[in-house]
mmCIF file of C-alpha atoms and ligand atoms in Angstrom:
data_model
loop_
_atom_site.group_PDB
_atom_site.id
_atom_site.type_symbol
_atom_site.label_atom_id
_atom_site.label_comp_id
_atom_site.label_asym_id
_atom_site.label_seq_id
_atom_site.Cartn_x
_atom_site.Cartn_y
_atom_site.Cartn_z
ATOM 1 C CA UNK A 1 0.000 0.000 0.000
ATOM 2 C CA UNK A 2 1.253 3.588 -0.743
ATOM 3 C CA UNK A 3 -0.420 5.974 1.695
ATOM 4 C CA UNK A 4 -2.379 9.412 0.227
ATOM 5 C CA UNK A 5 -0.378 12.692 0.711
ATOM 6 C CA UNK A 6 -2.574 14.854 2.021
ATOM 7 C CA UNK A 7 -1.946 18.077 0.905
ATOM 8 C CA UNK A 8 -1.443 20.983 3.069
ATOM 9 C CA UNK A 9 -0.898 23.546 0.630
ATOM 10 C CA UNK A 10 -3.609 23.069 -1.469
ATOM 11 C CA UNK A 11 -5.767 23.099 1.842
ATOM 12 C CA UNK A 12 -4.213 26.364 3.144
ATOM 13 C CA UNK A 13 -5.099 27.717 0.084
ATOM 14 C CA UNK A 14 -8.637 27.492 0.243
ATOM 15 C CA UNK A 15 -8.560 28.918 3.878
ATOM 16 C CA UNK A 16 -6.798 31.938 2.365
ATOM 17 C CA UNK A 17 -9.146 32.225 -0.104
ATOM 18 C CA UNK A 18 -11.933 32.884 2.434
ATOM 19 C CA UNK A 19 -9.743 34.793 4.570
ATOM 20 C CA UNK A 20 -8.929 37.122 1.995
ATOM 21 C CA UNK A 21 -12.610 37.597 1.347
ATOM 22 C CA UNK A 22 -13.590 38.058 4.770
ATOM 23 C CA UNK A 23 -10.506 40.510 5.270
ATOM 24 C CA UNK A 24 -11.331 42.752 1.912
ATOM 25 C CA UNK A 25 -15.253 43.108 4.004
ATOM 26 C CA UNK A 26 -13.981 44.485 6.664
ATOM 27 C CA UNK A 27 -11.266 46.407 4.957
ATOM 28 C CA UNK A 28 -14.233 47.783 3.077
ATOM 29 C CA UNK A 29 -15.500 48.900 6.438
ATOM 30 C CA UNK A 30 -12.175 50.725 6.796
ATOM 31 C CA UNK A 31 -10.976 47.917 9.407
ATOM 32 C CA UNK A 32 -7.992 46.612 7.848
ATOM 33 C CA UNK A 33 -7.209 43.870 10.192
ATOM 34 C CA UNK A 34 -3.582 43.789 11.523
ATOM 35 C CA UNK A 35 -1.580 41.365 13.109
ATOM 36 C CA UNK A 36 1.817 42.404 15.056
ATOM 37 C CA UNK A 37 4.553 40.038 15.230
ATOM 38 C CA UNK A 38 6.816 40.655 17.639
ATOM 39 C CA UNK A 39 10.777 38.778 17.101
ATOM 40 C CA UNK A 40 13.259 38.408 19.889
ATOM 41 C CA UNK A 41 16.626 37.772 19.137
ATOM 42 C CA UNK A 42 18.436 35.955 16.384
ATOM 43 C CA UNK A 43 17.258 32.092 15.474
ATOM 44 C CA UNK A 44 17.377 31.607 12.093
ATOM 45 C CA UNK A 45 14.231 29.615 12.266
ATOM 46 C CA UNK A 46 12.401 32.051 14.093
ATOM 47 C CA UNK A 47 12.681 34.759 11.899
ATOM 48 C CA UNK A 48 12.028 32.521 8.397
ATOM 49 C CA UNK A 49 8.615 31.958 10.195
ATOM 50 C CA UNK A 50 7.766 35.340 11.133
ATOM 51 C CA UNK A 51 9.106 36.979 7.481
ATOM 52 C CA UNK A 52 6.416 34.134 6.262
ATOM 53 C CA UNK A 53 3.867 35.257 8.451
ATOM 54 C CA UNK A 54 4.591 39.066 7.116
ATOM 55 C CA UNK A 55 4.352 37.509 3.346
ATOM 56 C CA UNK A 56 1.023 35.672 4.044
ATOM 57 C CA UNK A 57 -0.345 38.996 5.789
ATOM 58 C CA UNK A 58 0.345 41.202 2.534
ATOM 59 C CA UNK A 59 -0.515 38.501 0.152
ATOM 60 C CA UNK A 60 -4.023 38.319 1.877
ATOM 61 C CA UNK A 61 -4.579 41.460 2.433
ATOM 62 C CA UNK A 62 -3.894 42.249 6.002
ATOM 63 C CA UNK A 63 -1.762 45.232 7.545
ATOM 64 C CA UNK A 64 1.715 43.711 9.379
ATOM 65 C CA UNK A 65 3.987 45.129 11.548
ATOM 66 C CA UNK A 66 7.394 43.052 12.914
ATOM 67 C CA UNK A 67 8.823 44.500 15.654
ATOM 68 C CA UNK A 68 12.535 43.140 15.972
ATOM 69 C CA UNK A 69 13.858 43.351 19.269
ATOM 70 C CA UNK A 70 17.738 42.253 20.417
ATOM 71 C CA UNK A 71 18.129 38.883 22.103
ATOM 72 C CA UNK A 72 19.051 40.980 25.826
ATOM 73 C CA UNK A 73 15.432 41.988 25.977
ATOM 74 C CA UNK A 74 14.102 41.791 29.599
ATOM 75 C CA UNK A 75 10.867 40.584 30.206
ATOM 76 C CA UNK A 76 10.047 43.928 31.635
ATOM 77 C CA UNK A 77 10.858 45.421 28.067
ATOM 78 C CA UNK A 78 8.561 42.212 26.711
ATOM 79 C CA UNK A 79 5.817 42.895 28.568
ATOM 80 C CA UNK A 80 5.836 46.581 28.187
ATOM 81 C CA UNK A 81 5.733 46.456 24.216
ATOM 82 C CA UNK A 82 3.097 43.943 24.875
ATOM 83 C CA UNK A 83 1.222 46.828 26.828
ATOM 84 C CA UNK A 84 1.258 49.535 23.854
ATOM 85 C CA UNK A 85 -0.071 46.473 21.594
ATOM 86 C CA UNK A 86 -2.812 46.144 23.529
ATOM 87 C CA UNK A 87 -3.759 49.401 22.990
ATOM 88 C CA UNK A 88 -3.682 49.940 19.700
ATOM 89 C CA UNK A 89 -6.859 50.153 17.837
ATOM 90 C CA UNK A 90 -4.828 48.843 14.109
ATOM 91 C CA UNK A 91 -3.250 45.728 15.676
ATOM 92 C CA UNK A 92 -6.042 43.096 16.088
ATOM 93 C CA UNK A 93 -3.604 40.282 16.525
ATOM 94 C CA UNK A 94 -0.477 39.954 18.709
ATOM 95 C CA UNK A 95 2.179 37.098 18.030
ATOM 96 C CA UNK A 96 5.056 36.986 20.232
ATOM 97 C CA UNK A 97 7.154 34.558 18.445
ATOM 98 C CA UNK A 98 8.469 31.424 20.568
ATOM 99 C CA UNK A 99 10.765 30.342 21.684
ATOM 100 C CA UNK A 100 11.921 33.235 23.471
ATOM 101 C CA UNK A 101 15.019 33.865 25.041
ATOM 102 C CA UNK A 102 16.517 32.055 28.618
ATOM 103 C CA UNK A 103 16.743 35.103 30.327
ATOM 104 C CA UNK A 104 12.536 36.090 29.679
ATOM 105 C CA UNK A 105 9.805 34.842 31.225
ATOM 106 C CA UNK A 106 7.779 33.693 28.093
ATOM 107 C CA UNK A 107 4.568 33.430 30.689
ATOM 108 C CA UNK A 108 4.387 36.811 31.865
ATOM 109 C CA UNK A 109 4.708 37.952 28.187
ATOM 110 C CA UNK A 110 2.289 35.543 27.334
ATOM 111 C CA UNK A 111 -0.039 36.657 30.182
ATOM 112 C CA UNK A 112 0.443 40.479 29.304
ATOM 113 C CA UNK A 113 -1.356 39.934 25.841
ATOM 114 C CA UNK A 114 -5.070 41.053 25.775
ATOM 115 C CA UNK A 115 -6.604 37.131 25.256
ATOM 116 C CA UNK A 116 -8.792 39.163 22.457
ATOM 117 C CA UNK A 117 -5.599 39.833 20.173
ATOM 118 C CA UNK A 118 -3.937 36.503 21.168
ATOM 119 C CA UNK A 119 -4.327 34.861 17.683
ATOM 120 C CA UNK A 120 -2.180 32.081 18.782
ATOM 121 C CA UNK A 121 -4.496 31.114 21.315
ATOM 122 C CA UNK A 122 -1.712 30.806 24.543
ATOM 123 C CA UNK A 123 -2.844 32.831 26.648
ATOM 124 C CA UNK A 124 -4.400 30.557 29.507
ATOM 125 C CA UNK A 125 -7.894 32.639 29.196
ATOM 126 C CA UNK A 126 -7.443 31.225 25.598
ATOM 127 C CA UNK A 127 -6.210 27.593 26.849
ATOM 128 C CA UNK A 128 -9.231 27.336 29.213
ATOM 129 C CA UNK A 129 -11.868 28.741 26.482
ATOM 130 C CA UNK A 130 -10.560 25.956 24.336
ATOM 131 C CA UNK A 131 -10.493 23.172 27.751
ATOM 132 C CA UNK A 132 -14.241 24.034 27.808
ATOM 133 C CA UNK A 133 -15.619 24.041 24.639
ATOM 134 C CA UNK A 134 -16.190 27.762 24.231
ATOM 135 C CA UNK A 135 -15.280 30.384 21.682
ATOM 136 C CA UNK A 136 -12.129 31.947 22.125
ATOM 137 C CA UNK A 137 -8.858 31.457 20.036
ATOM 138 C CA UNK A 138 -7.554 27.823 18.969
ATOM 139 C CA UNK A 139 -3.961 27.765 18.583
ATOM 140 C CA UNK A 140 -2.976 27.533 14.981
ATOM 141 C CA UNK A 141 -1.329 24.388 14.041
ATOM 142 C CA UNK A 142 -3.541 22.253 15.880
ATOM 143 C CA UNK A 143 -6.277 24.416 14.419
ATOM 144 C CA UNK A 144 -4.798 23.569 10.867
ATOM 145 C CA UNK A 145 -4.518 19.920 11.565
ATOM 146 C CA UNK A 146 -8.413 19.648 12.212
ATOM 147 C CA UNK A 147 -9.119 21.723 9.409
ATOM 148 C CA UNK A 148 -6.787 18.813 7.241
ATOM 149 C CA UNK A 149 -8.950 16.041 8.980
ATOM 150 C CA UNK A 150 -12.062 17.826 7.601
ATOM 151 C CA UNK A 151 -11.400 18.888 3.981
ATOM 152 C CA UNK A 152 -10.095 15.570 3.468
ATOM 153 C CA UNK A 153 -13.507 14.033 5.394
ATOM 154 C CA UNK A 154 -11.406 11.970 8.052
ATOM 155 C CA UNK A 155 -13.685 11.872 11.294
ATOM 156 C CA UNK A 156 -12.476 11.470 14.451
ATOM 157 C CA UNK A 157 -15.139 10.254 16.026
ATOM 158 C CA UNK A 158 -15.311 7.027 17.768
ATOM 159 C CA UNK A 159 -11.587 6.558 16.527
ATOM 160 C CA UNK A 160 -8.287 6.326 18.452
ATOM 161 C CA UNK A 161 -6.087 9.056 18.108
ATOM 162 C CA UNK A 162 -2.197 9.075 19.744
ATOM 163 C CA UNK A 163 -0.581 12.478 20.058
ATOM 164 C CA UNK A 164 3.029 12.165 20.690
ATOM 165 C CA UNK A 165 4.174 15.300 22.267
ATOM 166 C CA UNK A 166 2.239 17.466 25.342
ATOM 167 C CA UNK A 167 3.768 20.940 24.558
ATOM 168 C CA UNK A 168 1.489 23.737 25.281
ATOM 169 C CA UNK A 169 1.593 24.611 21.385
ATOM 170 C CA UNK A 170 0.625 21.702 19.666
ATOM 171 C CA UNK A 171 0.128 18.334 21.524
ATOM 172 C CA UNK A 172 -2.256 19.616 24.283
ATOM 173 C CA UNK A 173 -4.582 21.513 22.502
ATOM 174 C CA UNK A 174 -4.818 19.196 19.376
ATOM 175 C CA UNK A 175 -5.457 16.612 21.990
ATOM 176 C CA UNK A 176 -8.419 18.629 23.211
ATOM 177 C CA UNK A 177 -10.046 19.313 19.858
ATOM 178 C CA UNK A 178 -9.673 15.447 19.406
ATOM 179 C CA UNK A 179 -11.261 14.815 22.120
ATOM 180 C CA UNK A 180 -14.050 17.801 21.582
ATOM 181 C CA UNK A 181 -14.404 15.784 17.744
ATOM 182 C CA UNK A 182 -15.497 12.055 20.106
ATOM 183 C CA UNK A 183 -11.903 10.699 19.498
ATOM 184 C CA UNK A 184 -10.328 8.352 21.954
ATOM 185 C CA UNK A 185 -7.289 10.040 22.819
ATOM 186 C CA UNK A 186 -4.596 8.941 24.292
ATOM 187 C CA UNK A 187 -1.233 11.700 24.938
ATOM 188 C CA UNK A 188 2.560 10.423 24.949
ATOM 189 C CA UNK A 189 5.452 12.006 26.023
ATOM 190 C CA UNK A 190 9.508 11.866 26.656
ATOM 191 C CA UNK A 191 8.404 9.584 29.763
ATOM 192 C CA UNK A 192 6.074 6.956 27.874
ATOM 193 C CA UNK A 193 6.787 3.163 28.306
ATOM 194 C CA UNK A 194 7.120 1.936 25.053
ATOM 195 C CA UNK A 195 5.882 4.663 22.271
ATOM 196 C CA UNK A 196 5.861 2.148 19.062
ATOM 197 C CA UNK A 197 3.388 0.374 20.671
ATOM 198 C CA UNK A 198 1.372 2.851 21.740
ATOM 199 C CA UNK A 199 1.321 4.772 18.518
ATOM 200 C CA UNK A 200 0.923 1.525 16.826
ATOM 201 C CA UNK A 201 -2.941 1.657 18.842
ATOM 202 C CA UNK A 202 -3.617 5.122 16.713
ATOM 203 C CA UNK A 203 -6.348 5.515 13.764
ATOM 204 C CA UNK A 204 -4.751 9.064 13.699
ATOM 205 C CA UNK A 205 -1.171 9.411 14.944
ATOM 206 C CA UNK A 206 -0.159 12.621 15.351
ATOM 207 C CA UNK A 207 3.732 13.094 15.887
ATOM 208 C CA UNK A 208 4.702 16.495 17.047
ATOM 209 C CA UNK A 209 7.407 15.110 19.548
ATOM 210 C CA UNK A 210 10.301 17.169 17.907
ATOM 211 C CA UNK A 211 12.834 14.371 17.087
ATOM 212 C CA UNK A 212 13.803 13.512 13.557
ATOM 213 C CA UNK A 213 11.922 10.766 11.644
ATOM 214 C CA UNK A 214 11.057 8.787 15.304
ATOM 215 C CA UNK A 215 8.331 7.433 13.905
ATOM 216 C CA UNK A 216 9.427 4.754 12.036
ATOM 217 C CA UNK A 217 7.126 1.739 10.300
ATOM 218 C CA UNK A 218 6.910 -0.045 13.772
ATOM 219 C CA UNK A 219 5.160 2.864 15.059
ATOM 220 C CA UNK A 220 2.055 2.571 12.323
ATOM 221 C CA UNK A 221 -1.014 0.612 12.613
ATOM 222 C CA UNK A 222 -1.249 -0.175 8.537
ATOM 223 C CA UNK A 223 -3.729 1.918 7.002
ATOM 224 C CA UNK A 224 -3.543 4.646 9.847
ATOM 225 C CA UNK A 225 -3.699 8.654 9.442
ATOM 226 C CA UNK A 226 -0.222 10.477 10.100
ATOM 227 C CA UNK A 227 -0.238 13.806 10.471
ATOM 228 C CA UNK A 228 3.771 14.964 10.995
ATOM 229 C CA UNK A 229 4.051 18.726 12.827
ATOM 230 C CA UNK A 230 7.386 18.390 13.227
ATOM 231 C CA UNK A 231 10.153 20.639 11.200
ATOM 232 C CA UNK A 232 13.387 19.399 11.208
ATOM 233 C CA UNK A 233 16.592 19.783 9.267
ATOM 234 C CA UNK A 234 18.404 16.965 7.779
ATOM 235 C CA UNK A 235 22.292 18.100 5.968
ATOM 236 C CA UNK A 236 24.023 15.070 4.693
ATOM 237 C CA UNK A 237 23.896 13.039 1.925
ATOM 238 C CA UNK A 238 23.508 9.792 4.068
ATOM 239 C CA UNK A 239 20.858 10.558 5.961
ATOM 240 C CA UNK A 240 18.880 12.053 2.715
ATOM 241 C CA UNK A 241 19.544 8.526 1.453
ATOM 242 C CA UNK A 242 17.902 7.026 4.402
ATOM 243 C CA UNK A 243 14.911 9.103 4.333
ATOM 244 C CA UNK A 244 14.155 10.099 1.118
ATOM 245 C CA UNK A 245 16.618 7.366 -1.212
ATOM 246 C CA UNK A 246 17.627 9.023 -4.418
ATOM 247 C CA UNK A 247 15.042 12.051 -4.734
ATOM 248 C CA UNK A 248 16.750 14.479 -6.875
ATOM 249 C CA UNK A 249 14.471 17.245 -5.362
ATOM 250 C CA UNK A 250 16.017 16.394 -1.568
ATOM 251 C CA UNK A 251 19.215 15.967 -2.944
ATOM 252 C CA UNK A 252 18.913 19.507 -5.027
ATOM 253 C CA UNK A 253 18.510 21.008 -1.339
ATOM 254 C CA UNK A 254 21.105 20.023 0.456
ATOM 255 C CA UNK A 255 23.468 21.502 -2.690
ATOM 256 C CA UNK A 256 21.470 24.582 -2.601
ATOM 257 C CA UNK A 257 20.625 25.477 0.844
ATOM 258 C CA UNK A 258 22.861 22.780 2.725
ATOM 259 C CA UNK A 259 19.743 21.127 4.417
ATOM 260 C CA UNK A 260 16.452 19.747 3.718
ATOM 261 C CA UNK A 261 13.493 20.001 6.050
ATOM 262 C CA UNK A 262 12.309 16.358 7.420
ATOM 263 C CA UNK A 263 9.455 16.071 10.086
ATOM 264 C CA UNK A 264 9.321 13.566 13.298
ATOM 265 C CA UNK A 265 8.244 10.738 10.506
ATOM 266 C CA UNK A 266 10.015 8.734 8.501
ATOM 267 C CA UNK A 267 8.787 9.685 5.527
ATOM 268 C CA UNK A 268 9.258 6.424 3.176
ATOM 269 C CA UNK A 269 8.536 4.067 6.335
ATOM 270 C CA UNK A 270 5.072 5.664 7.016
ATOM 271 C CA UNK A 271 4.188 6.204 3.596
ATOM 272 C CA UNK A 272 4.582 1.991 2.670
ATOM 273 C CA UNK A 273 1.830 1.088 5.853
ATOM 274 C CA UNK A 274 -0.089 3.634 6.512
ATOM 275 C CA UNK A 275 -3.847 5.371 4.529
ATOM 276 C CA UNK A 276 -2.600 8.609 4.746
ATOM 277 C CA UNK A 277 0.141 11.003 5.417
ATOM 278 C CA UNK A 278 1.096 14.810 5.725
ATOM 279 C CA UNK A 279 4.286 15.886 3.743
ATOM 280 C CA UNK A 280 7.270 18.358 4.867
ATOM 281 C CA UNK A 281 7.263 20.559 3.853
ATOM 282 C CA UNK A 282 3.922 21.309 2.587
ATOM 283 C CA UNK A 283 2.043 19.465 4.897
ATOM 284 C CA UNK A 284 0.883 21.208 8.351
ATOM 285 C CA UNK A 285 3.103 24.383 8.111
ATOM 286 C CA UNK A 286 1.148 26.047 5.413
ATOM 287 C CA UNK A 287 -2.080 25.204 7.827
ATOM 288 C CA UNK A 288 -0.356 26.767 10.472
ATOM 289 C CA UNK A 289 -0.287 30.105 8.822
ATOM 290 C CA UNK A 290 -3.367 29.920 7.538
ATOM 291 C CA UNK A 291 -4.876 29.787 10.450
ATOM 292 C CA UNK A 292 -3.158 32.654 11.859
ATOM 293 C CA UNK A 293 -4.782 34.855 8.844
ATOM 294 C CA UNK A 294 -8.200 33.299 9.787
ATOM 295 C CA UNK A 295 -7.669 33.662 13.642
ATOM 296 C CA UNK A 296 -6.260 37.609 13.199
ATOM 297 C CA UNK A 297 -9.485 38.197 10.753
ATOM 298 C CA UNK A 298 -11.837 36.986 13.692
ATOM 299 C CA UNK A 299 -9.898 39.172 15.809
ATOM 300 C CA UNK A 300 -10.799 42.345 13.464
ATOM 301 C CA UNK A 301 -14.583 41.424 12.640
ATOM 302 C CA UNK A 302 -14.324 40.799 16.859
ATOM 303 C CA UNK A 303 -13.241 44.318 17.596
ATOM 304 C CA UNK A 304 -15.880 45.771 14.815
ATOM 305 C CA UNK A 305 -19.012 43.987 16.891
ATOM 306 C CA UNK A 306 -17.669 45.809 20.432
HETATM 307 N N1 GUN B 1 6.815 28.849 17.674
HETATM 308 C C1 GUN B 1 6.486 27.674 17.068
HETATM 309 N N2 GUN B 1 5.187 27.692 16.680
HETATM 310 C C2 GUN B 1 4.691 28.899 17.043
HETATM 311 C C3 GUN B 1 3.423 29.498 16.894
HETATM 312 O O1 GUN B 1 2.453 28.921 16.367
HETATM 313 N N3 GUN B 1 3.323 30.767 17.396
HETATM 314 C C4 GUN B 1 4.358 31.398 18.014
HETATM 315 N N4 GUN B 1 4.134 32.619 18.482
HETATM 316 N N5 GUN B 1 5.537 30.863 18.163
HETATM 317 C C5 GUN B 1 5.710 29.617 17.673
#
């Protein structure tokens, strides 16, 4: 059996296209919404992520703003900028990109954000909202892996779904809307007796664990859905051989770039046992900003009903 890619890109793109329509309404209204993205320090990765955030905001239609700040920023200085955010009638949306420096207390930042501009759904108003059922903001890659599940009309209901990983950004909450969708769901983490075998239980196996192709063919109940959040980089030869064999495309990469982005799946091991699986890239990331769009365009058409 070769599983079916599901394919993330061509999902996020019919999310933008409704976001973009919904955004040109309320730009129409002269509410332009805006989304401020706020960049501590100097990972490389952090900043590719919020540069595509700024792209996805002006290809949509929405107003950006980065604000780049060194990595000695004190929380105090954090949580401050935070503060004028807040009170800012043109930024609808506040994302203060993580991880964030040792020295900060990513918390009390997290805290300081008004829970109606926290498009990425962290703050623990936002967290409890989304613990109870209500309306509030769903953090967007878990939001962007349900919205996968549905366009590609993959219930959870009465099925077993595994999430490996319990961060506060993707494993928790995706566990909840599982759950909130009648899934049996069962959580793993660094501390879980024998993972294979508890992934292998999964209709849906969800690996956002952070760790490089872990989840190998023993870890897949044939036929299952895998849905890979994790973003890794591979930069040999060998181990693009192990993954991927002889793809030109992967191989192309590593010349041009010196890496090649893998997720916590092994993508040729999944693919030959299970029904479906998510690509990277192209798979969950595009989702993931996609959602933040949506999630800062709710925020807007929010602030126009007050
Ligand atoms: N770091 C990794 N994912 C995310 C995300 O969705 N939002 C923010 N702010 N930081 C992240």
């Amino acid at each position: 059996m070769v599983a079916q890619v599901l394919d993330g890109t061509l999902v996020a793109s019919k999310l933008d296209a409704e976001t973009a329509e919904r955004c040109s309404h309320l730009t129409a209204r002269r509410v332009q919404p805006g989304l401020a993205a706020v960049l501590v320090g100097d990972n490389p990765a952090s900043r590719t992520y919020v540069a595509s955030k700024a792209r996805a905001c002006a290809r949509l239609g929405l107003r950006s703003e980065v604000i780049a700040l060194p990595s000695a920023t004190t929380t105090a200085e954090l949580v401050a900028l935070v503060a004028t955010l807040n009170a800012r009638a043109d930024m609808h949306g506040i994302l203060v990109q993580m991880p964030l420096p040792a020295q900060i207390d990513a918390q009390a930042v997290i805290q300081a954000i008004d829970p109606a501009k926290d498009v990425d759904g962290f703050h623990p108003v936002n967290v409890g909202r989304l613990a109870l059922k209500q309306d509030g903001f769903v953090p967007c890659t878990p939001a962007g892996v349900m919205a996968l599940l549905d366009y590609y009309d993959l219930p959870a209901r009465g099925r077993r779904a595994v999430v490996l990983g319990r961060s506060a950004i993707v494993g928790l909450p995706l566990s909840l809307l599982l759950l909130h969708r009648d899934a049996t769901v069962t959580v793993c983490h660094s501390r879980t007796a024998d993972l294979a075998a508890a992934a292998r239980s999964a209709d849906i196996l969800i690996a956002a664990i952070g760790r490089t192709a872990l989840v190998t063919e023993d870890f897949v109940r044939p036929g299952a859905t895998v849905i890979d959040v994790g973003i890794n980089r591979v930069t040999t030869r060998e181990e693009v051989a192990a993954y991927f064999g002889d793809d030109p495309a992967r191989l192309a990469d590593i010349e041009k770039k010196g890496y090649t982005l893998i997720g916590d799946v092994h993508p040729r091991q999944a693919a030959a046992r299970a029904g479906q699986v998510t690509p990277v890239p192209g798979g969950v990331g595009p989702l993931t900003i996609a959602m933040l769009m949506r999630n800062t365009t709710l925020a807007a058409e929010r602030a126009c009903r007050q």
